[in-house]
Amino acid sequence: MEFCDSMLEMMEDESFISRLIFSDEATFHLSGTVNRHNVRILGTEHPHETVEHERDSPKVNVFCAVSQDKVYGPFFFEGNTITGQTYLDMLQNWLFTSLQADSHDFIFQQDGAPPHWHLMVQAFLNEEVPQRWIGQKGAQDLALCAWPARSPDLTMCDFFLWGYVKDHDYVPPLPTNFDDLKHRITTAINSVHHDMLIRAWEEFSYHIDVARAAGGGHIEHL
């Protein structure tokens, strides 16, 4: 609730949204497993449904950032696990170079995933964008505001981008190797045009209002 109130207050400045960059990672499995946490089966009775998962399914971890005008990415992480160091390397060597090529006055958002909470990542953000980043923070961090723990799907990546990409990637015949999977991901992301981004950003203020109406509770089903 505090985050929603703060965000609405900042959005009174018309230039705020145009400076905001949302970011997120997602995992894509060759098996076609969709790991979005907002995939639910809702009903009035227990469905008695069994969901089978393939253990250790080959996967690729993907990062994207989204502004009002463009999608930055995809960036494919090497290996099966994203660490604080690999995340920091991506920020330093790829993302911030791309963002600064477009503007030096952006506001960067990240969620509370463990790699984002790495001390070196926090130090980098405090130095590079003091008072211009949003994320999980400590008492000494120079963040614009804190990202709420276990937040509902408030960002463009959560309620729009990853669902759009996975809906386009996992169309039969499913990809059979990493090159095919990465090509599909890249093609889907490149197909996101400006009008789609504008409509998605218009949804952001709606999601903020709904989260406030829900008392800060989950809103994915609304």
Backbone as JSON, one array per atom type, in Angstrom:
{
  "sequence": "MEFCDSMLEMMEDESFISRLIFSDEATFHLSGTVNRHNVRILGTEHPHETVEHERDSPKVNVFCAVSQDKVYGPFFFEGNTITGQTYLDMLQNWLFTSLQADSHDFIFQQDGAPPHWHLMVQAFLNEEVPQRWIGQKGAQDLALCAWPARSPDLTMCDFFLWGYVKDHDYVPPLPTNFDDLKHRITTAINSVHHDMLIRAWEEFSYHIDVARAAGGGHIEHL",
  "N": [[0.83, -1.2, 0.0], [1.94, 1.23, 0.82], [3.9, 1.5, -1.15], [2.31, 1.73, -3.48], [0.95, 4.13, -2.94], [3.13, 5.9, -2.85], [4.06, 5.62, -5.48], [1.9, 6.58, -7.02], [1.94, 9.21, -6.2], [4.43, 10.07, -7.19], [3.89, 9.76, -9.88], [2.4, 11.95, -10.47], [4.07, 13.82, -11.46], [4.53, 14.45, -14.72], [6.69, 13.66, -16.24], [7.74, 11.46, -15.02], [6.92, 8.74, -15.6], [7.91, 8.44, -18.2], [10.58, 8.22, -17.73], [10.95, 5.89, -16.38], [12.17, 2.6, -16.01], [11.34, -0.68, -16.19], [12.33, -3.96, -15.09], [13.18, -7.48, -15.41], [13.71, -11.04, -14.89], [13.21, -14.16, -16.6], [12.49, -17.66, -16.87], [12.91, -20.03, -19.39], [11.93, -23.14, -20.5], [13.02, -25.97, -22.36], [11.24, -28.04, -22.41], [8.82, -26.86, -22.48], [7.61, -26.09, -20.16], [5.89, -23.73, -18.27], [6.75, -21.27, -16.07], [5.43, -19.16, -14.87], [4.22, -17.55, -12.02], [1.62, -16.83, -11.83], [-0.07, -18.57, -13.07], [-2.95, -20.21, -12.76], [-5.44, -22.56, -11.63], [-8.69, -22.09, -11.22], [-11.56, -22.67, -9.22], [-14.73, -23.76, -7.79], [-14.66, -26.17, -6.57], [-12.38, -28.73, -5.45], [-10.1, -29.58, -7.93], [-8.78, -31.98, -8.24], [-6.52, -32.42, -9.78], [-3.61, -33.57, -11.39], [-0.38, -32.41, -11.81], [2.37, -32.84, -13.79], [5.87, -32.54, -13.57], [8.9, -32.13, -15.3], [11.96, -33.08, -14.06], [14.89, -31.11, -13.71], [14.78, -30.0, -16.26], [16.14, -28.89, -19.35], [17.02, -25.47, -19.65], [16.79, -21.89, -20.19], [17.84, -18.77, -18.96], [16.5, -15.56, -19.06], [16.8, -12.06, -19.5], [15.09, -8.94, -19.51], [14.42, -5.46, -20.07], [12.07, -2.79, -19.83], [10.88, 0.13, -21.27], [8.8, 3.03, -21.87], [9.08, 3.26, -24.57], [10.58, 1.18, -25.72], [11.78, -2.25, -25.77], [14.42, -3.54, -23.99], [16.57, -5.96, -24.79], [16.39, -9.45, -25.83], [18.53, -10.54, -23.09], [20.63, -13.2, -22.65], [21.5, -15.27, -20.06], [24.46, -17.04, -19.21], [24.74, -20.48, -18.28], [22.85, -22.27, -15.71], [22.07, -20.91, -13.48], [21.48, -17.72, -12.06], [23.67, -15.54, -10.64], [24.7, -13.11, -8.13], [27.04, -11.93, -9.13], [27.02, -12.52, -11.91], [24.71, -11.2, -12.61], [25.39, -8.54, -11.96], [27.5, -8.16, -13.79], [26.04, -8.2, -16.17], [24.46, -5.87, -15.84], [26.47, -3.87, -15.78], [27.97, -4.23, -18.17], [26.19, -4.47, -20.25], [23.29, -3.69, -19.95], [23.2, -1.03, -18.71], [24.84, 0.37, -20.39], [23.32, 0.34, -22.72], [20.98, 1.67, -21.84], [22.01, 4.21, -21.16], [22.81, 5.08, -23.6], [20.49, 5.99, -24.68], [19.39, 7.74, -22.81], [20.45, 9.69, -20.0], [19.0, 10.09, -17.8], [17.34, 8.19, -16.48], [15.12, 6.07, -14.52], [15.66, 3.23, -12.74], [14.21, 0.07, -12.21], [14.19, -2.84, -10.19], [13.3, -6.11, -8.99], [12.99, -8.0, -5.89], [14.64, -10.28, -6.16], [17.1, -12.74, -5.22], [19.78, -12.39, -6.53], [19.7, -9.66, -7.09], [19.98, -8.49, -4.68], [22.52, -8.59, -3.94], [25.51, -7.37, -2.42], [27.42, -6.07, -4.01], [25.92, -5.38, -6.23], [24.06, -3.59, -5.12], [25.86, -1.6, -4.32], [26.83, -0.76, -6.79], [24.5, 0.35, -7.99], [23.94, 2.4, -6.16], [26.08, 4.06, -6.68], [25.98, 4.58, -9.45], [23.33, 5.38, -10.11], [22.2, 7.13, -8.0], [19.4, 7.69, -5.89], [17.82, 7.16, -8.03], [16.93, 4.61, -8.48], [14.86, 1.74, -7.97], [14.09, -0.77, -5.72], [14.71, -3.71, -3.65], [16.08, -2.68, -0.62], [18.64, -1.55, 1.67], [19.18, 0.19, 4.81], [21.14, 2.08, 4.33], [21.2, 2.43, 1.64], [20.92, 4.25, -1.45], [18.31, 4.53, -2.71], [15.42, 5.37, -4.73], [12.89, 4.51, -3.91], [11.6, 1.73, -2.03], [11.18, -1.56, -3.33], [8.29, -3.49, -2.95], [8.22, -6.43, -0.95], [7.31, -9.67, -2.13], [5.55, -8.7, -4.05], [2.56, -8.09, -5.99], [1.7, -8.71, -9.49], [2.85, -6.11, -10.85], [4.47, -4.88, -12.75], [5.38, -4.2, -16.21], [6.79, -6.34, -17.31], [5.9, -8.48, -15.78], [2.98, -8.6, -16.02], [2.58, -8.43, -18.72], [4.83, -8.76, -20.71], [6.32, -11.29, -20.38], [4.3, -13.24, -20.47], [3.29, -12.76, -23.05], [5.54, -13.39, -24.64], [5.98, -16.12, -24.01], [3.58, -17.24, -24.85], [3.93, -17.04, -27.57], [6.23, -18.49, -28.01], [5.87, -21.18, -27.23], [4.47, -22.77, -29.19], [3.23, -25.45, -31.01], [5.21, -27.03, -33.57], [7.15, -27.66, -30.63], [10.17, -25.99, -29.54], [13.3, -27.65, -30.1], [15.92, -27.41, -29.41], [18.43, -25.29, -27.87], [19.22, -23.16, -29.53], [17.05, -22.83, -31.27], [15.06, -22.22, -29.38], [16.06, -19.81, -28.28], [16.03, -18.24, -30.56], [13.28, -18.08, -31.06], [12.44, -16.7, -28.76], [13.79, -14.24, -29.09], [12.67, -13.36, -31.52], [9.97, -13.06, -30.78], [10.14, -11.03, -28.82], [11.2, -8.95, -30.35], [9.0, -8.42, -31.86], [7.33, -6.9, -30.39], [5.72, -3.95, -30.52], [5.56, -0.3, -30.56], [2.94, 0.71, -30.04], [1.83, -1.41, -28.6], [3.36, -1.31, -26.29], [2.62, 1.18, -25.25], [-0.09, 0.71, -24.63], [0.27, -1.25, -22.67], [1.65, 0.18, -20.7], [-0.31, 1.96, -20.0], [-1.9, 0.29, -18.58], [-0.52, 0.03, -16.25], [-1.0, 2.07, -14.28], [-3.61, 1.36, -13.72], [-3.23, -1.16, -12.54], [-1.9, -0.37, -10.23], [-3.94, 1.05, -8.94], [-5.79, -1.04, -8.55], [-4.34, -2.72, -6.87], [-4.22, -1.14, -4.61], [-6.95, -1.03, -3.99], [-7.3, -3.68, -3.33], [-6.12, -3.79, -0.92], [-3.38, -4.13, -0.91], [-3.11, -6.78, -1.47], [-2.95, -9.85, -3.46], [-3.43, -9.51, -6.97], [-3.57, -10.81, -9.34], [-5.63, -12.36, -10.28], [-7.63, -10.65, -10.97]],
  "CA": [[0.0, 0.0, 0.0], [2.84, 2.38, 0.86], [4.53, 1.63, -2.46], [1.31, 2.23, -4.42], [0.73, 5.54, -2.64], [4.32, 6.63, -3.28], [4.13, 5.6, -6.94], [0.88, 7.5, -7.53], [2.41, 10.58, -5.93], [5.49, 10.37, -8.14], [3.31, 9.82, -11.22], [1.83, 13.28, -10.7], [5.04, 14.45, -12.35], [4.26, 13.84, -16.03], [7.92, 13.12, -16.82], [8.21, 10.31, -14.25], [6.71, 7.49, -16.31], [8.78, 8.38, -19.37], [11.94, 7.93, -17.27], [10.94, 4.64, -15.61], [12.56, 1.37, -16.71], [11.07, -1.9, -15.44], [13.18, -5.06, -15.52], [12.87, -8.77, -14.81], [14.2, -12.25, -15.54], [12.26, -15.27, -16.73], [13.1, -18.93, -17.25], [12.24, -20.73, -20.49], [12.33, -24.54, -20.55], [12.82, -26.66, -23.64], [10.09, -28.93, -22.26], [7.58, -26.09, -22.62], [7.09, -25.76, -18.85], [5.73, -22.31, -18.02], [6.93, -21.1, -14.63], [4.81, -17.94, -14.36], [3.56, -17.9, -10.77], [0.21, -16.46, -11.86], [-0.86, -19.57, -13.78], [-3.8, -20.81, -11.72], [-6.69, -23.23, -11.98], [-9.64, -21.6, -10.22], [-12.85, -23.35, -9.26], [-15.42, -23.84, -6.51], [-14.37, -27.46, -5.98], [-11.03, -29.21, -5.68], [-10.11, -30.2, -9.26], [-8.11, -33.28, -8.2], [-5.7, -32.46, -10.99], [-2.19, -33.87, -11.2], [0.5, -31.69, -12.73], [3.67, -33.49, -13.82], [6.99, -31.67, -13.9], [10.13, -32.81, -15.66], [13.05, -32.62, -13.23], [16.11, -30.68, -14.37], [14.53, -29.74, -17.67], [17.04, -27.87, -19.91], [16.36, -24.16, -19.58], [17.59, -20.7, -20.41], [17.39, -17.63, -18.19], [16.45, -14.41, -19.96], [16.55, -10.77, -18.87], [14.62, -7.84, -20.35], [14.0, -4.23, -19.43], [11.01, -2.2, -20.65], [10.53, 1.53, -21.11], [7.6, 3.38, -22.64], [9.38, 3.29, -25.99], [11.25, 0.02, -26.3], [12.2, -3.37, -24.92], [15.86, -3.79, -24.02], [16.79, -7.39, -24.67], [16.69, -10.25, -24.64], [19.88, -10.9, -22.68], [20.64, -14.6, -22.22], [22.55, -15.59, -19.09], [25.14, -18.33, -19.35], [24.55, -21.36, -17.14], [21.5, -22.49, -15.23], [21.81, -20.11, -12.29], [21.88, -16.31, -12.08], [24.28, -15.14, -9.38], [24.88, -11.68, -8.0], [28.13, -11.49, -9.99], [26.6, -12.54, -13.32], [23.72, -10.13, -12.77], [26.13, -7.29, -11.97], [28.2, -8.08, -15.07], [25.05, -7.83, -17.18], [24.13, -4.46, -15.65], [27.6, -3.01, -16.11], [28.52, -4.4, -19.51], [25.18, -4.5, -21.3], [22.07, -2.92, -19.78], [23.38, 0.4, -18.46], [25.39, 0.94, -21.63], [22.18, 0.53, -23.64], [20.11, 2.71, -21.3], [22.68, 5.51, -21.22], [22.86, 5.5, -25.0], [19.22, 6.65, -24.97], [19.16, 8.82, -21.85], [21.19, 9.6, -18.74], [18.07, 10.5, -16.75], [16.34, 7.15, -16.32], [14.91, 5.49, -13.19], [15.76, 1.79, -12.95], [13.51, -0.78, -11.24], [14.42, -4.28, -10.14], [12.55, -6.68, -7.88], [13.79, -8.46, -4.76], [15.28, -11.58, -6.39], [18.38, -12.8, -4.49], [20.94, -11.76, -7.18], [19.57, -8.2, -7.06], [20.24, -8.06, -3.31], [23.96, -8.75, -3.72], [26.09, -6.12, -1.96], [28.09, -5.38, -5.11], [24.88, -4.8, -7.07], [23.56, -2.42, -4.42], [26.89, -0.56, -4.38], [26.86, -0.25, -8.16], [23.34, 1.2, -8.2], [24.11, 3.6, -5.35], [27.08, 4.93, -7.3], [25.62, 4.94, -10.82], [22.03, 6.04, -10.2], [21.7, 7.45, -6.65], [18.04, 8.23, -5.85], [17.16, 6.89, -9.31], [16.64, 3.19, -8.64], [13.8, 1.17, -7.13], [14.37, -2.18, -5.47], [14.91, -4.06, -2.25], [17.19, -1.83, -0.21], [18.99, -1.45, 3.07], [19.03, 1.51, 5.42], [22.15, 3.0, 3.81], [21.14, 2.48, 0.18], [20.41, 5.51, -2.01], [17.23, 4.2, -3.64], [14.29, 6.29, -4.78], [11.94, 3.9, -2.98], [11.79, 0.28, -1.9], [10.23, -2.44, -4.02], [7.66, -4.29, -1.9], [8.44, -7.88, -0.96], [6.18, -10.49, -2.58], [4.59, -7.79, -4.68], [1.76, -8.66, -7.07], [2.2, -8.44, -10.83], [2.66, -4.69, -11.11], [5.31, -4.35, -13.82], [5.12, -4.61, -17.58], [7.36, -7.67, -17.54], [5.06, -9.47, -15.11], [1.6, -8.8, -16.5], [2.48, -8.37, -20.17], [5.9, -9.22, -21.6], [6.67, -12.72, -20.33], [3.17, -14.01, -20.97], [3.25, -12.58, -24.5], [6.63, -14.13, -25.27], [5.78, -17.56, -23.85], [2.47, -17.64, -25.71], [4.43, -17.13, -28.94], [7.32, -19.46, -28.1], [5.45, -22.55, -27.02], [3.48, -23.15, -30.19], [3.72, -26.67, -31.68], [6.08, -27.93, -32.8], [7.95, -26.98, -29.62], [11.6, -25.95, -29.86], [14.0, -28.89, -29.76], [17.28, -27.11, -28.97], [18.56, -23.94, -27.32], [19.29, -22.16, -30.6], [15.68, -22.6, -31.72], [14.35, -21.54, -28.3], [16.54, -18.42, -28.2], [15.54, -17.54, -31.76], [11.86, -17.78, -30.85], [12.34, -15.65, -27.75], [14.24, -13.0, -29.71], [11.67, -12.96, -32.52], [8.77, -12.59, -30.07], [10.43, -9.75, -28.18], [11.35, -7.96, -31.41], [7.7, -8.14, -32.45], [6.61, -5.97, -29.51], [5.83, -2.63, -31.12], [5.35, 0.85, -29.68], [1.54, 0.8, -29.61], [1.62, -2.42, -27.57], [3.98, -0.81, -25.06], [1.79, 2.27, -24.74], [-1.28, 0.11, -23.99], [0.71, -1.93, -21.46], [1.96, 1.18, -19.68], [-1.58, 2.5, -19.52], [-2.41, -0.68, -17.6], [0.26, 0.12, -15.01], [-1.73, 2.86, -13.28], [-4.77, 0.56, -13.34], [-2.78, -2.19, -11.6], [-1.63, 0.3, -8.97], [-5.23, 1.32, -8.31], [-6.39, -2.3, -8.13], [-3.59, -3.2, -5.72], [-4.68, -0.34, -3.46], [-8.31, -1.48, -3.66], [-7.18, -5.02, -2.74], [-5.42, -3.67, 0.34], [-2.02, -4.63, -1.06], [-3.13, -8.22, -1.7], [-2.7, -10.31, -4.82], [-4.41, -8.97, -7.93], [-3.39, -11.48, -10.62], [-6.88, -12.98, -10.72], [-8.61, -9.59, -11.25]],
  "C": [[0.87, 1.25, 0.0], [3.5, 2.6, -0.5], [3.55, 2.22, -3.47], [1.05, 3.72, -4.2], [1.91, 6.38, -3.12], [4.39, 6.72, -4.79], [3.11, 6.57, -7.54], [1.3, 8.95, -7.32], [3.5, 10.98, -6.93], [4.96, 10.51, -9.56], [2.6, 11.13, -11.5], [2.78, 14.15, -11.51], [4.95, 13.75, -13.69], [5.5, 13.21, -16.65], [8.37, 11.83, -16.15], [8.1, 9.01, -15.04], [7.65, 7.35, -17.5], [10.22, 8.05, -19.0], [12.06, 6.53, -16.66], [11.27, 3.45, -16.5], [12.27, 0.19, -15.8], [11.96, -3.02, -15.97], [12.78, -6.35, -14.8], [13.59, -9.87, -15.57], [13.07, -13.27, -15.64], [13.03, -16.5, -17.19], [12.26, -19.6, -18.32], [12.81, -22.14, -20.58], [12.1, -25.12, -21.94], [11.58, -27.56, -23.6], [8.77, -28.21, -22.46], [6.95, -25.74, -21.28], [7.03, -24.24, -18.69], [5.78, -22.08, -16.52], [6.36, -19.79, -14.12], [4.0, -18.29, -13.12], [2.08, -17.57, -10.8], [-0.62, -17.39, -12.74], [-1.65, -20.34, -12.72], [-4.95, -21.57, -12.35], [-7.68, -22.88, -10.87], [-10.96, -22.36, -10.34], [-13.46, -23.39, -7.87], [-15.17, -25.17, -5.81], [-12.93, -27.84, -6.28], [-10.99, -29.95, -7.02], [-9.5, -31.58, -9.3], [-7.24, -33.46, -9.44], [-4.25, -32.72, -10.63], [-1.38, -33.14, -12.26], [1.88, -32.32, -12.66], [4.73, -32.5, -14.25], [8.21, -32.52, -14.25], [11.27, -32.23, -14.83], [14.25, -32.23, -14.08], [15.93, -30.51, -15.87], [15.52, -28.69, -18.18], [16.33, -26.53, -20.01], [17.35, -23.05, -19.91], [16.98, -19.55, -19.62], [17.57, -16.36, -19.0], [16.14, -13.15, -19.14], [16.06, -9.78, -19.92], [14.35, -6.63, -19.48], [13.05, -3.53, -20.39], [10.82, -0.74, -20.28], [9.23, 1.8, -21.85], [7.83, 3.21, -24.13], [9.95, 2.02, -26.57], [11.48, -1.06, -25.25], [13.7, -3.54, -25.09], [16.07, -5.29, -23.79], [16.29, -8.12, -25.89], [18.19, -10.37, -24.37], [19.81, -12.31, -22.12], [21.82, -14.84, -21.27], [23.17, -16.95, -19.43], [24.89, -19.17, -18.1], [23.11, -21.41, -16.67], [21.11, -21.58, -14.07], [22.3, -18.69, -12.49], [22.42, -15.97, -10.71], [24.36, -13.62, -9.31], [25.95, -11.15, -8.94], [27.71, -11.47, -11.46], [25.56, -11.46, -13.59], [24.41, -8.77, -12.83], [26.88, -7.1, -13.29], [27.25, -7.66, -16.19], [24.68, -6.35, -17.07], [25.25, -3.56, -16.17], [27.94, -3.05, -17.6], [27.48, -4.37, -20.62], [24.03, -3.51, -21.05], [22.33, -1.42, -19.65], [24.04, 1.1, -19.65], [24.27, 1.25, -22.61], [21.27, 1.65, -23.15], [20.73, 4.1, -21.45], [22.86, 6.0, -22.65], [21.6, 6.25, -25.4], [18.97, 7.85, -24.06], [20.02, 8.6, -20.61], [20.29, 9.95, -17.56], [16.97, 9.47, -16.59], [16.25, 6.73, -14.86], [14.8, 3.98, -13.38], [15.07, 1.03, -11.83], [14.0, -2.21, -11.34], [13.64, -4.83, -8.94], [13.51, -7.23, -6.81], [14.41, -9.82, -4.92], [16.67, -11.6, -5.73], [19.58, -12.17, -5.22], [20.9, -10.24, -7.12], [19.97, -7.63, -5.7], [21.71, -8.19, -2.95], [24.58, -7.39, -3.37], [26.77, -5.35, -3.09], [27.08, -4.74, -6.07], [24.33, -3.53, -6.43], [24.57, -1.27, -4.49], [26.96, 0.06, -5.77], [25.7, 0.72, -8.41], [23.45, 2.5, -7.4], [25.07, 4.59, -6.0], [26.61, 5.45, -8.65], [24.33, 5.76, -10.9], [21.48, 6.34, -8.79], [20.35, 8.16, -6.71], [17.3, 8.05, -7.17], [17.03, 5.39, -9.55], [15.63, 2.75, -7.59], [14.11, -0.31, -6.96], [14.44, -2.45, -3.98], [16.16, -3.33, -1.76], [17.42, -1.91, 1.29], [18.92, -0.01, 3.55], [19.98, 2.54, 4.82], [22.09, 3.15, 2.29], [20.45, 3.77, -0.3], [19.37, 5.24, -3.09], [16.14, 5.25, -3.61], [13.18, 5.81, -3.85], [12.17, 2.4, -3.0], [10.74, -0.46, -2.72], [9.62, -3.37, -3.0], [7.93, -5.78, -2.06], [7.16, -8.59, -1.36], [5.1, -9.64, -3.25], [3.77, -8.53, -5.74], [2.32, -8.25, -8.42], [1.94, -7.0, -11.23], [3.39, -4.21, -12.35], [4.91, -4.9, -15.18], [5.64, -6.01, -17.87], [6.45, -8.74, -16.97], [3.73, -9.68, -15.82], [1.46, -8.73, -18.02], [3.58, -9.15, -20.89], [6.12, -10.71, -21.57], [5.52, -13.59, -20.81], [3.07, -13.94, -22.49], [4.32, -13.42, -25.18], [6.39, -15.63, -25.16], [4.6, -18.07, -24.68], [2.91, -17.8, -27.16], [5.52, -18.2, -29.1], [6.83, -20.89, -28.1], [4.27, -22.91, -27.89], [4.01, -24.38, -30.91], [4.14, -26.38, -33.13], [6.98, -27.15, -31.86], [9.42, -26.97, -30.03], [12.31, -27.2, -29.35], [15.42, -28.65, -29.29], [17.35, -25.66, -28.52], [18.59, -22.87, -28.41], [17.9, -21.81, -31.1], [14.9, -21.83, -30.66], [14.76, -20.08, -28.21], [16.06, -17.61, -29.39], [14.08, -17.16, -31.61], [11.67, -16.65, -29.84], [12.7, -14.3, -28.36], [13.21, -12.47, -30.7], [10.43, -12.4, -31.84], [9.0, -11.22, -29.45], [10.57, -8.65, -29.23], [10.02, -7.58, -32.05], [6.85, -7.21, -31.59], [6.79, -4.55, -30.05], [5.37, -1.54, -30.15], [3.92, 0.94, -29.18], [1.23, -0.21, -28.52], [2.2, -1.94, -26.24], [3.13, 0.29, -24.44], [0.57, 1.71, -24.02], [-0.89, -0.58, -22.68], [1.01, -0.93, -20.35], [0.7, 1.85, -19.15], [-2.2, 1.58, -18.48], [-1.72, -0.54, -16.25], [-0.5, 0.89, -13.93], [-2.98, 2.12, -12.81], [-4.36, -0.5, -12.31], [-2.45, -1.58, -10.24], [-2.93, 0.57, -8.22], [-5.88, 0.05, -7.77], [-5.67, -2.85, -6.9], [-3.98, -2.42, -4.46], [-6.07, -0.81, -3.03], [-8.3, -2.85, -2.98], [-6.43, -4.98, -1.42], [-4.0, -4.19, 0.29], [-1.95, -6.12, -1.31], [-2.89, -8.56, -3.16], [-3.84, -9.86, -5.75], [-4.37, -9.73, -9.26], [-4.7, -12.04, -11.18], [-7.92, -11.94, -11.13], [-8.47, -9.08, -12.66]]
}
